[in-house]
Coordinates of C-alpha atoms in Angstrom, one line a residue:
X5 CA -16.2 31.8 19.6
X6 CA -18.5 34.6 19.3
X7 CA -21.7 34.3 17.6
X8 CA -22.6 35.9 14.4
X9 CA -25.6 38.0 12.8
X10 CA -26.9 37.0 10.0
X11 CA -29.9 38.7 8.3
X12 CA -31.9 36.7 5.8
X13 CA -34.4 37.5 3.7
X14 CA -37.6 34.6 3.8
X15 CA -40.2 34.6 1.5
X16 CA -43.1 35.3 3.4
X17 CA -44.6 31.9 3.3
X18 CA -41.6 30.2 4.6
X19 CA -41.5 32.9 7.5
X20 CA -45.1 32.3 8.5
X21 CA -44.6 28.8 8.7
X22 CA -41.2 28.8 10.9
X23 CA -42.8 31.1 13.2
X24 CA -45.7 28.6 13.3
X25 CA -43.6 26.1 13.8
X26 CA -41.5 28.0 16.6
X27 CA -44.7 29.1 18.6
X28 CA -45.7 25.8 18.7
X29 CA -42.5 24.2 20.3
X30 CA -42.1 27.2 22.6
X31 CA -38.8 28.6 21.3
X32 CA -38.0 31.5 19.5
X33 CA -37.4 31.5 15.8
X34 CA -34.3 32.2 15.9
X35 CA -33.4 29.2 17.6
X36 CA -35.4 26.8 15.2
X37 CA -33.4 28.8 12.3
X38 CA -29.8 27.4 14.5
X39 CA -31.6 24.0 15.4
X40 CA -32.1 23.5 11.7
X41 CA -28.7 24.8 10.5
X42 CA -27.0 22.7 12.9
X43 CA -28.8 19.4 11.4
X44 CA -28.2 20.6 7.7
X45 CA -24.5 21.0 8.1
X46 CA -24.3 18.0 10.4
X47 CA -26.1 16.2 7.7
X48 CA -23.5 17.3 4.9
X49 CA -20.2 16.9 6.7
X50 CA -21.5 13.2 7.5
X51 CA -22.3 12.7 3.7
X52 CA -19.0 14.2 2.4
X53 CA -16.9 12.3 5.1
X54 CA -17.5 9.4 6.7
X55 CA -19.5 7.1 4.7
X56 CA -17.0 7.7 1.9
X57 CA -14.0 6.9 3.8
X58 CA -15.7 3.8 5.4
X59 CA -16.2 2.0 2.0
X60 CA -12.8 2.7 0.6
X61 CA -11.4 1.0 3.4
X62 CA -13.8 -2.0 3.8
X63 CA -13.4 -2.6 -0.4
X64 CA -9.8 -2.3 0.2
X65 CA -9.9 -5.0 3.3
X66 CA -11.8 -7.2 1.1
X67 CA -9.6 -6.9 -1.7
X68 CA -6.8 -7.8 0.5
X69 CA -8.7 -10.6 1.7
X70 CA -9.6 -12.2 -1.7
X71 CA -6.7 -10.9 -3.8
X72 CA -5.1 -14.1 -4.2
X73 CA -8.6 -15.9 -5.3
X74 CA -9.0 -13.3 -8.2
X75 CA -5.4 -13.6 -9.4
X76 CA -5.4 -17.2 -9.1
X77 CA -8.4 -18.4 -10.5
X78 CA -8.2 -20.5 -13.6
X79 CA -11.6 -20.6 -14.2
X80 CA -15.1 -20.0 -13.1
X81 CA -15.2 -23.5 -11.0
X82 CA -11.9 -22.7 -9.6
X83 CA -12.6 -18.8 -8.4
X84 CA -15.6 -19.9 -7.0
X85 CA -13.6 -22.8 -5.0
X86 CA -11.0 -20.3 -3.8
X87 CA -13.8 -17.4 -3.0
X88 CA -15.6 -20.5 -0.8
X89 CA -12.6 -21.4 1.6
X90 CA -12.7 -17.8 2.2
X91 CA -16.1 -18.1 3.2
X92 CA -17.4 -15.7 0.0
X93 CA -18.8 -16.7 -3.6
X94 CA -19.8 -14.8 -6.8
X95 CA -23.5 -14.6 -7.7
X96 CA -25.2 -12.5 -10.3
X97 CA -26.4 -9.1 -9.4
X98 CA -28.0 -6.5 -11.5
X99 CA -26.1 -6.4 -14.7
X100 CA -22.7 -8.0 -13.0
X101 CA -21.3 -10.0 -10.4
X102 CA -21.4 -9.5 -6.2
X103 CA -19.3 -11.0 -3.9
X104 CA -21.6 -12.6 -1.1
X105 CA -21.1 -14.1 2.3
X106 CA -21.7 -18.2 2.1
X107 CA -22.6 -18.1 5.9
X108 CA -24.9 -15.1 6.2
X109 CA -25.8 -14.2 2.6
X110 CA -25.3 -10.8 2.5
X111 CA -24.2 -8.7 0.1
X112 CA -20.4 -8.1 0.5
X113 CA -19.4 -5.9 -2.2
X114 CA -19.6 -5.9 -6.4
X115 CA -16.9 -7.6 -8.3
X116 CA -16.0 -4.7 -10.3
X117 CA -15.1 -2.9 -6.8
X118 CA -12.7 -6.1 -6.8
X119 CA -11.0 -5.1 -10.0
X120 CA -13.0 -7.9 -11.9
X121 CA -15.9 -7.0 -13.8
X122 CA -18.4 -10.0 -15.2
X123 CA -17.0 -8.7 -19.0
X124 CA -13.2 -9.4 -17.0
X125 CA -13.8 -12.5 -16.4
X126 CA -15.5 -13.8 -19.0
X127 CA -12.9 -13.2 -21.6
X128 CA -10.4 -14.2 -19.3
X129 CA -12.1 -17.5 -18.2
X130 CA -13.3 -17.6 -22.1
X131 CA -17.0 -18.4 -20.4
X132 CA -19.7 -16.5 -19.6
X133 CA -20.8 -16.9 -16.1
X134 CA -22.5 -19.9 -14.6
X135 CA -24.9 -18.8 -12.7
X136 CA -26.7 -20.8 -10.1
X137 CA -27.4 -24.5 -11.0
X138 CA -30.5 -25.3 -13.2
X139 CA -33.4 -25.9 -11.2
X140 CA -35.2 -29.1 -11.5
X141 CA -38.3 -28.7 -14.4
X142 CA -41.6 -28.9 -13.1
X143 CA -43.8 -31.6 -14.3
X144 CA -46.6 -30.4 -16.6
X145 CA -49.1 -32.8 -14.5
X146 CA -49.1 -34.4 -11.4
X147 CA -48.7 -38.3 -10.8
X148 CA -52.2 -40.4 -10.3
X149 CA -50.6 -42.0 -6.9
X150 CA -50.4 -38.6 -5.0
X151 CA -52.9 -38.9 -2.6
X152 CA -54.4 -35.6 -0.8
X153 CA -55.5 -35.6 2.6
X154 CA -58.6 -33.2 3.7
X155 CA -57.3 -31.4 7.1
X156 CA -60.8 -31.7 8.6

């Protein structure tokens, strides 16, 4: 393909600067102008393509995967019984619900990206969430029979 001419008007600022920048590397500017076109476009194909794609296809793999959990569920209890033989579970998140891994705790995807929104399943399971199980209250003072051990 043959190449193009483009003229382009810089403010003179910007234009000092390049050619700064061009002198320094030991290429001409007009090269650092393609250098740095080439990584802008690359940049914005990447955003507009890939990424995008990727995630439609993992949240539809996941919803495959859990589908029948969801759809199933009779309650809270029971959704998070059927998400754990899968090897996932619901946790809060933010203002909703996330589907996490059990074994390796990460972040899988939200539930709303599932097709079930905390405000979903709430009125269908006619509960609110859960949550995580109430930690054990702290005492206010501690016991006379603890005894502390100096490490010197």
């Amino acid at each position: 393909m043959p190449d193009r001419h483009l003229s382009v008007c810089l403010p003179d600022p910007l234009f000092r600067a390049a050619r700064d920048i061009a002198g320094r590397r030991g290429q001409p500017l007009e090269r650092l102008i393609v250098d740095a076109l080439n990584v802008e476009v690359a940049r914005a194909y990447r955003k507009a393509r890939s990424p995008v794609r990727a995630d439609e296809r993992y949240v539809a793999m996941l919803r495959a995967r859990f589908a029948r959990a969801f759809a199933m569920a009779r309650d809270w209890r029971d959704l998070q019984d059927r998400l754990a033989a899968d090897g996932a579970e619901l946790r809060e998140a933010g203002g909703g619900l996330a589907l996490f891994c059990l074994r390796s705790g990460e972040r899988l995807c939200k539930a709303s990206d599932m097709g079930a929104s905390l405000r979903q399943l709430s009125i269908r399971f006619c509960a609110p969430f859960p949550g995580p199980p109430p930690r054990a209250p702290v005492p206010d003072r501690v016991e006379e029979d603890i005894e502390l051990f100096e490490p010197f």
